[in-house]
Amino acid sequence: MAWRETRDPYRIWVSEIMLQQTRVETVAPYYERFLRRFPDVRSLARAPLDDVLKAWEGLGYYSRARNLHRAAGVLVGRHAAEVPRTVEALEALPGIGRSTAGAIAAIAFGADVPILDANARRVVARLFAVEGDLRSSAAESLLWQRSASLVRKGKGRDTALAVMDLGAVVCLPNAPRCPVCPLRSRCSSFPRGLQDSIPPKRARKSLPHHDVVAAVFRRADGALFLMRRPPVGLLGGLWAFPSGRRGPGETLEDALRRSLREKLQVRAVIQREVGAVQHAYSHYRITLHGFFCETRGGALPAGEGTGWLPLREEGRFALPRADRTLVEFIHREEER
Ligand code: SF4
């Protein structure tokens, strides 16, 4: 983990943002690529948002990239392009909550402050046998207190890293490795056999499913028509095929024709299916059905918020994973 070998606050900040909601193995290649592309705060602040989203493509939770970019602008404007040292100043930046602020302050600057990311939350809850719903405000406050009690004077960095490591390799979500845990003699859960019930397992809810239809308009040179999604919200700022959700009782084709009329004011002829892609977001699942289309009445919009993706070039467009898969289907078909 390259971010463990640095004391550079910028690099630690980038790694902590990437590690929010994403596993270490997934983050590693993105981290290296991102830092090659944006080696410091100024280069990140200067870059167009499109470039930042492109470097983030596939990592998901794109608000993190948008906030990182905005925060870099704030750092250049108000902090002389330096990452601030205190939890309070860090927390004032877009995309940085209390735990991320604590992690950056502790790891980059050695501050004696606690952390409470997902791994730390589990480790601390088990160490102190905090039972019940850990998301309640009472539990939250208790966990912060307990996490703070682990920090010895002058050992903020070591404590943050140790808690993270323990959570990543020993005090695992399922089947914690208590017999080899260096903290087992201090752990309140292990001797009482509570480690498997803390935190309590939540019943996995089945996610609702939606059929989404997408239009693939292809120019004579092979370029594909894309539209930029609104700047905030799910996949905000990314480029995607024009699409819409299938309504009750609609066929996929009817849904696509309706969506194109409503969104682009064009009448379309649907030629054939490109393929279908399954994808899960945090709160729902989709099947994205792509169709080659041609306009028959009305022209595709041009200008701001629209673009043509050259077929053989990654270019500047960051696409959601499902749309990127449709592009791959088209590539493969062309190669046959
Ligand atoms: Fe976690 Fe087990 Fe170690 Fe306690 S003894 S901290 S439950 S791994």
PDB file of N, CA and C in Angstrom, residues 65-133:
ATOM      1  N   ALA A  65     -14.825  12.321  -6.059  1.00  0.00           N
ATOM      2  CA  ALA A  65     -13.909  12.983  -7.011  1.00  0.00           C
ATOM      3  C   ALA A  65     -14.282  14.450  -7.167  1.00  0.00           C
ATOM      4  N   ARG A  66     -15.586  14.713  -7.227  1.00  0.00           N
ATOM      5  CA  ARG A  66     -16.008  16.115  -7.388  1.00  0.00           C
ATOM      6  C   ARG A  66     -15.591  16.938  -6.162  1.00  0.00           C
ATOM      7  N   ASN A  67     -15.779  16.337  -4.972  1.00  0.00           N
ATOM      8  CA  ASN A  67     -15.396  17.058  -3.751  1.00  0.00           C
ATOM      9  C   ASN A  67     -13.881  17.248  -3.634  1.00  0.00           C
ATOM     10  N   LEU A  68     -13.143  16.238  -4.049  1.00  0.00           N
ATOM     11  CA  LEU A  68     -11.679  16.336  -4.007  1.00  0.00           C
ATOM     12  C   LEU A  68     -11.227  17.505  -4.879  1.00  0.00           C
ATOM     13  N   HIS A  69     -11.825  17.596  -6.041  1.00  0.00           N
ATOM     14  CA  HIS A  69     -11.484  18.657  -6.975  1.00  0.00           C
ATOM     15  C   HIS A  69     -11.859  20.018  -6.390  1.00  0.00           C
ATOM     16  N   ARG A  70     -13.063  20.108  -5.821  1.00  0.00           N
ATOM     17  CA  ARG A  70     -13.495  21.389  -5.223  1.00  0.00           C
ATOM     18  C   ARG A  70     -12.584  21.763  -4.061  1.00  0.00           C
ATOM     19  N   ALA A  71     -12.264  20.749  -3.244  1.00  0.00           N
ATOM     20  CA  ALA A  71     -11.428  21.020  -2.070  1.00  0.00           C
ATOM     21  C   ALA A  71     -10.041  21.497  -2.500  1.00  0.00           C
ATOM     22  N   ALA A  72      -9.515  20.949  -3.599  1.00  0.00           N
ATOM     23  CA  ALA A  72      -8.201  21.397  -4.079  1.00  0.00           C
ATOM     24  C   ALA A  72      -8.261  22.881  -4.425  1.00  0.00           C
ATOM     25  N   GLY A  73      -9.381  23.313  -5.024  1.00  0.00           N
ATOM     26  CA  GLY A  73      -9.562  24.739  -5.339  1.00  0.00           C
ATOM     27  C   GLY A  73      -9.568  25.572  -4.065  1.00  0.00           C
ATOM     28  N   VAL A  74     -10.231  25.066  -3.023  1.00  0.00           N
ATOM     29  CA  VAL A  74     -10.267  25.792  -1.744  1.00  0.00           C
ATOM     30  C   VAL A  74      -8.854  25.881  -1.149  1.00  0.00           C
ATOM     31  N   LEU A  75      -8.113  24.794  -1.239  1.00  0.00           N
ATOM     32  CA  LEU A  75      -6.755  24.799  -0.678  1.00  0.00           C
ATOM     33  C   LEU A  75      -5.873  25.828  -1.387  1.00  0.00           C
ATOM     34  N   VAL A  76      -5.991  25.885  -2.715  1.00  0.00           N
ATOM     35  CA  VAL A  76      -5.190  26.865  -3.457  1.00  0.00           C
ATOM     36  C   VAL A  76      -5.631  28.280  -3.086  1.00  0.00           C
ATOM     37  N   GLY A  77      -6.953  28.473  -2.990  1.00  0.00           N
ATOM     38  CA  GLY A  77      -7.474  29.817  -2.732  1.00  0.00           C
ATOM     39  C   GLY A  77      -7.235  30.304  -1.305  1.00  0.00           C
ATOM     40  N   ARG A  78      -7.330  29.383  -0.328  1.00  0.00           N
ATOM     41  CA  ARG A  78      -7.316  29.851   1.065  1.00  0.00           C
ATOM     42  C   ARG A  78      -6.199  29.297   1.928  1.00  0.00           C
ATOM     43  N   HIS A  79      -5.510  28.256   1.441  1.00  0.00           N
ATOM     44  CA  HIS A  79      -4.504  27.618   2.302  1.00  0.00           C
ATOM     45  C   HIS A  79      -3.143  27.516   1.612  1.00  0.00           C
ATOM     46  N   ALA A  80      -2.900  28.376   0.648  1.00  0.00           N
ATOM     47  CA  ALA A  80      -1.615  28.378  -0.074  1.00  0.00           C
ATOM     48  C   ALA A  80      -1.271  26.986  -0.613  1.00  0.00           C
ATOM     49  N   ALA A  81      -2.299  26.277  -1.055  1.00  0.00           N
ATOM     50  CA  ALA A  81      -2.139  24.937  -1.648  1.00  0.00           C
ATOM     51  C   ALA A  81      -1.581  23.910  -0.668  1.00  0.00           C
ATOM     52  N   GLU A  82      -1.734  24.174   0.635  1.00  0.00           N
ATOM     53  CA  GLU A  82      -1.282  23.206   1.652  1.00  0.00           C
ATOM     54  C   GLU A  82      -2.503  22.516   2.255  1.00  0.00           C
ATOM     55  N   VAL A  83      -2.355  21.240   2.591  1.00  0.00           N
ATOM     56  CA  VAL A  83      -3.413  20.538   3.320  1.00  0.00           C
ATOM     57  C   VAL A  83      -3.349  21.001   4.774  1.00  0.00           C
ATOM     58  N   PRO A  84      -4.479  21.460   5.348  1.00  0.00           N
ATOM     59  CA  PRO A  84      -4.407  21.970   6.718  1.00  0.00           C
ATOM     60  C   PRO A  84      -4.111  20.864   7.739  1.00  0.00           C
ATOM     61  N   ARG A  85      -3.617  21.273   8.909  1.00  0.00           N
ATOM     62  CA  ARG A  85      -3.132  20.324   9.898  1.00  0.00           C
ATOM     63  C   ARG A  85      -4.176  19.923  10.938  1.00  0.00           C
ATOM     64  N   THR A  86      -5.220  20.745  11.092  1.00  0.00           N
ATOM     65  CA  THR A  86      -6.140  20.459  12.199  1.00  0.00           C
ATOM     66  C   THR A  86      -7.404  19.769  11.697  1.00  0.00           C
ATOM     67  N   VAL A  87      -8.010  19.019  12.597  1.00  0.00           N
ATOM     68  CA  VAL A  87      -9.260  18.329  12.270  1.00  0.00           C
ATOM     69  C   VAL A  87     -10.315  19.349  11.867  1.00  0.00           C
ATOM     70  N   GLU A  88     -10.394  20.478  12.584  1.00  0.00           N
ATOM     71  CA  GLU A  88     -11.435  21.479  12.298  1.00  0.00           C
ATOM     72  C   GLU A  88     -11.271  22.033  10.882  1.00  0.00           C
ATOM     73  N   ALA A  89     -10.044  22.405  10.524  1.00  0.00           N
ATOM     74  CA  ALA A  89      -9.829  22.978   9.187  1.00  0.00           C
ATOM     75  C   ALA A  89     -10.043  21.921   8.110  1.00  0.00           C
ATOM     76  N   LEU A  90      -9.653  20.692   8.388  1.00  0.00           N
ATOM     77  CA  LEU A  90      -9.854  19.622   7.406  1.00  0.00           C
ATOM     78  C   LEU A  90     -11.336  19.342   7.211  1.00  0.00           C
ATOM     79  N   GLU A  91     -12.068  19.332   8.324  1.00  0.00           N
ATOM     80  CA  GLU A  91     -13.509  19.049   8.248  1.00  0.00           C
ATOM     81  C   GLU A  91     -14.273  20.113   7.482  1.00  0.00           C
ATOM     82  N   ALA A  92     -13.703  21.306   7.380  1.00  0.00           N
ATOM     83  CA  ALA A  92     -14.383  22.389   6.657  1.00  0.00           C
ATOM     84  C   ALA A  92     -14.262  22.218   5.144  1.00  0.00           C
ATOM     85  N   LEU A  93     -13.445  21.258   4.699  1.00  0.00           N
ATOM     86  CA  LEU A  93     -13.263  21.052   3.255  1.00  0.00           C
ATOM     87  C   LEU A  93     -14.340  20.120   2.704  1.00  0.00           C
ATOM     88  N   PRO A  94     -14.728  20.312   1.431  1.00  0.00           N
ATOM     89  CA  PRO A  94     -15.738  19.426   0.847  1.00  0.00           C
ATOM     90  C   PRO A  94     -15.279  17.971   0.872  1.00  0.00           C
ATOM     91  N   GLY A  95     -16.182  17.076   1.279  1.00  0.00           N
ATOM     92  CA  GLY A  95     -15.905  15.639   1.211  1.00  0.00           C
ATOM     93  C   GLY A  95     -15.124  15.073   2.375  1.00  0.00           C
ATOM     94  N   ILE A  96     -14.842  15.892   3.396  1.00  0.00           N
ATOM     95  CA  ILE A  96     -14.068  15.385   4.535  1.00  0.00           C
ATOM     96  C   ILE A  96     -14.921  15.440   5.797  1.00  0.00           C
ATOM     97  N   GLY A  97     -15.246  14.264   6.319  1.00  0.00           N
ATOM     98  CA  GLY A  97     -15.989  14.168   7.576  1.00  0.00           C
ATOM     99  C   GLY A  97     -15.022  14.038   8.737  1.00  0.00           C
ATOM    100  N   ARG A  98     -15.588  13.833   9.913  1.00  0.00           N
ATOM    101  CA  ARG A  98     -14.757  13.840  11.122  1.00  0.00           C
ATOM    102  C   ARG A  98     -13.704  12.726  11.109  1.00  0.00           C
ATOM    103  N   SER A  99     -14.087  11.530  10.652  1.00  0.00           N
ATOM    104  CA  SER A  99     -13.128  10.428  10.701  1.00  0.00           C
ATOM    105  C   SER A  99     -12.007  10.618   9.677  1.00  0.00           C
ATOM    106  N   THR A 100     -12.375  11.049   8.466  1.00  0.00           N
ATOM    107  CA  THR A 100     -11.335  11.281   7.446  1.00  0.00           C
ATOM    108  C   THR A 100     -10.422  12.410   7.904  1.00  0.00           C
ATOM    109  N   ALA A 101     -11.000  13.437   8.492  1.00  0.00           N
ATOM    110  CA  ALA A 101     -10.175  14.540   9.008  1.00  0.00           C
ATOM    111  C   ALA A 101      -9.213  14.012  10.072  1.00  0.00           C
ATOM    112  N   GLY A 102      -9.728  13.155  10.954  1.00  0.00           N
ATOM    113  CA  GLY A 102      -8.884  12.575  12.007  1.00  0.00           C
ATOM    114  C   GLY A 102      -7.756  11.743  11.402  1.00  0.00           C
ATOM    115  N   ALA A 103      -8.117  10.934  10.384  1.00  0.00           N
ATOM    116  CA  ALA A 103      -7.101  10.065   9.775  1.00  0.00           C
ATOM    117  C   ALA A 103      -6.002  10.899   9.130  1.00  0.00           C
ATOM    118  N   ILE A 104      -6.378  11.967   8.414  1.00  0.00           N
ATOM    119  CA  ILE A 104      -5.359  12.792   7.743  1.00  0.00           C
ATOM    120  C   ILE A 104      -4.506  13.504   8.796  1.00  0.00           C
ATOM    121  N   ALA A 105      -5.177  14.074   9.804  1.00  0.00           N
ATOM    122  CA  ALA A 105      -4.426  14.807  10.838  1.00  0.00           C
ATOM    123  C   ALA A 105      -3.465  13.869  11.577  1.00  0.00           C
ATOM    124  N   ALA A 106      -3.928  12.661  11.854  1.00  0.00           N
ATOM    125  CA  ALA A 106      -3.090  11.713  12.608  1.00  0.00           C
ATOM    126  C   ALA A 106      -1.956  11.170  11.740  1.00  0.00           C
ATOM    127  N   ILE A 107      -2.290  10.712  10.525  1.00  0.00           N
ATOM    128  CA  ILE A 107      -1.283  10.009   9.710  1.00  0.00           C
ATOM    129  C   ILE A 107      -0.298  10.997   9.079  1.00  0.00           C
ATOM    130  N   ALA A 108      -0.815  12.128   8.604  1.00  0.00           N
ATOM    131  CA  ALA A 108       0.085  13.074   7.925  1.00  0.00           C
ATOM    132  C   ALA A 108       0.820  13.965   8.921  1.00  0.00           C
ATOM    133  N   PHE A 109       0.154  14.341  10.011  1.00  0.00           N
ATOM    134  CA  PHE A 109       0.750  15.339  10.912  1.00  0.00           C
ATOM    135  C   PHE A 109       1.004  14.814  12.331  1.00  0.00           C
ATOM    136  N   GLY A 110       0.677  13.543  12.562  1.00  0.00           N
ATOM    137  CA  GLY A 110       0.941  12.962  13.875  1.00  0.00           C
ATOM    138  C   GLY A 110       0.053  13.508  14.981  1.00  0.00           C
ATOM    139  N   ALA A 111      -1.115  14.073  14.626  1.00  0.00           N
ATOM    140  CA  ALA A 111      -1.991  14.623  15.668  1.00  0.00           C
ATOM    141  C   ALA A 111      -2.557  13.496  16.539  1.00  0.00           C
ATOM    142  N   ASP A 112      -2.728  13.774  17.806  1.00  0.00           N
ATOM    143  CA  ASP A 112      -3.269  12.766  18.729  1.00  0.00           C
ATOM    144  C   ASP A 112      -4.794  12.827  18.711  1.00  0.00           C
ATOM    145  N   VAL A 113      -5.373  12.368  17.620  1.00  0.00           N
ATOM    146  CA  VAL A 113      -6.831  12.445  17.468  1.00  0.00           C
ATOM    147  C   VAL A 113      -7.353  11.065  17.062  1.00  0.00           C
ATOM    148  N   PRO A 114      -8.604  10.782  17.407  1.00  0.00           N
ATOM    149  CA  PRO A 114      -9.153   9.452  17.073  1.00  0.00           C
ATOM    150  C   PRO A 114      -9.677   9.378  15.642  1.00  0.00           C
ATOM    151  N   ILE A 115      -9.870   8.156  15.177  1.00  0.00           N
ATOM    152  CA  ILE A 115     -10.536   7.924  13.885  1.00  0.00           C
ATOM    153  C   ILE A 115     -11.724   7.003  14.141  1.00  0.00           C
ATOM    154  N   LEU A 116     -12.642   6.995  13.203  1.00  0.00           N
ATOM    155  CA  LEU A 116     -13.787   6.084  13.346  1.00  0.00           C
ATOM    156  C   LEU A 116     -14.365   5.767  11.970  1.00  0.00           C
ATOM    157  N   ASP A 117     -13.502   5.279  11.079  1.00  0.00           N
ATOM    158  CA  ASP A 117     -14.035   4.839   9.788  1.00  0.00           C
ATOM    159  C   ASP A 117     -14.680   3.460   9.992  1.00  0.00           C
ATOM    160  N   ALA A 118     -15.127   2.846   8.915  1.00  0.00           N
ATOM    161  CA  ALA A 118     -15.896   1.601   9.063  1.00  0.00           C
ATOM    162  C   ALA A 118     -15.094   0.528   9.801  1.00  0.00           C
ATOM    163  N   ASN A 119     -13.808   0.392   9.451  1.00  0.00           N
ATOM    164  CA  ASN A 119     -12.984  -0.617  10.109  1.00  0.00           C
ATOM    165  C   ASN A 119     -12.756  -0.276  11.581  1.00  0.00           C
ATOM    166  N   ALA A 120     -12.448   0.994  11.834  1.00  0.00           N
ATOM    167  CA  ALA A 120     -12.173   1.405  13.216  1.00  0.00           C
ATOM    168  C   ALA A 120     -13.425   1.249  14.082  1.00  0.00           C
ATOM    169  N   ARG A 121     -14.551   1.546  13.492  1.00  0.00           N
ATOM    170  CA  ARG A 121     -15.831   1.420  14.218  1.00  0.00           C
ATOM    171  C   ARG A 121     -16.022  -0.028  14.715  1.00  0.00           C
ATOM    172  N   ARG A 122     -15.725  -0.976  13.831  1.00  0.00           N
ATOM    173  CA  ARG A 122     -15.893  -2.380  14.194  1.00  0.00           C
ATOM    174  C   ARG A 122     -14.871  -2.796  15.255  1.00  0.00           C
ATOM    175  N   VAL A 123     -13.614  -2.385  15.068  1.00  0.00           N
ATOM    176  CA  VAL A 123     -12.560  -2.755  16.007  1.00  0.00           C
ATOM    177  C   VAL A 123     -12.858  -2.180  17.394  1.00  0.00           C
ATOM    178  N   VAL A 124     -13.202  -0.900  17.431  1.00  0.00           N
ATOM    179  CA  VAL A 124     -13.437  -0.242  18.722  1.00  0.00           C
ATOM    180  C   VAL A 124     -14.668  -0.847  19.398  1.00  0.00           C
ATOM    181  N   ALA A 125     -15.718  -1.089  18.605  1.00  0.00           N
ATOM    182  CA  ALA A 125     -16.935  -1.666  19.191  1.00  0.00           C
ATOM    183  C   ALA A 125     -16.639  -3.024  19.815  1.00  0.00           C
ATOM    184  N   ARG A 126     -15.808  -3.818  19.143  1.00  0.00           N
ATOM    185  CA  ARG A 126     -15.499  -5.154  19.687  1.00  0.00           C
ATOM    186  C   ARG A 126     -14.560  -5.053  20.884  1.00  0.00           C
ATOM    187  N   LEU A 127     -13.553  -4.212  20.745  1.00  0.00           N
ATOM    188  CA  LEU A 127     -12.602  -4.077  21.868  1.00  0.00           C
ATOM    189  C   LEU A 127     -13.313  -3.709  23.165  1.00  0.00           C
ATOM    190  N   PHE A 128     -14.314  -2.830  23.046  1.00  0.00           N
ATOM    191  CA  PHE A 128     -15.009  -2.346  24.252  1.00  0.00           C
ATOM    192  C   PHE A 128     -16.400  -2.961  24.397  1.00  0.00           C
ATOM    193  N   ALA A 129     -16.674  -3.975  23.589  1.00  0.00           N
ATOM    194  CA  ALA A 129     -17.964  -4.678  23.656  1.00  0.00           C
ATOM    195  C   ALA A 129     -19.143  -3.709  23.652  1.00  0.00           C
ATOM    196  N   VAL A 130     -19.146  -2.836  22.662  1.00  0.00           N
ATOM    197  CA  VAL A 130     -20.276  -1.918  22.510  1.00  0.00           C
ATOM    198  C   VAL A 130     -21.343  -2.645  21.684  1.00  0.00           C
ATOM    199  N   GLU A 131     -22.442  -2.989  22.338  1.00  0.00           N
ATOM    200  CA  GLU A 131     -23.473  -3.784  21.669  1.00  0.00           C
ATOM    201  C   GLU A 131     -24.594  -2.881  21.154  1.00  0.00           C
ATOM    202  N   GLY A 132     -25.493  -3.485  20.390  1.00  0.00           N
ATOM    203  CA  GLY A 132     -26.653  -2.741  19.880  1.00  0.00           C
ATOM    204  C   GLY A 132     -26.328  -2.047  18.573  1.00  0.00           C
ATOM    205  N   ASP A 133     -27.240  -1.180  18.164  1.00  0.00           N
ATOM    206  CA  ASP A 133     -27.119  -0.503  16.880  1.00  0.00           C
ATOM    207  C   ASP A 133     -26.017   0.562  16.935  1.00  0.00           C
TER     208      ASP A 133
END
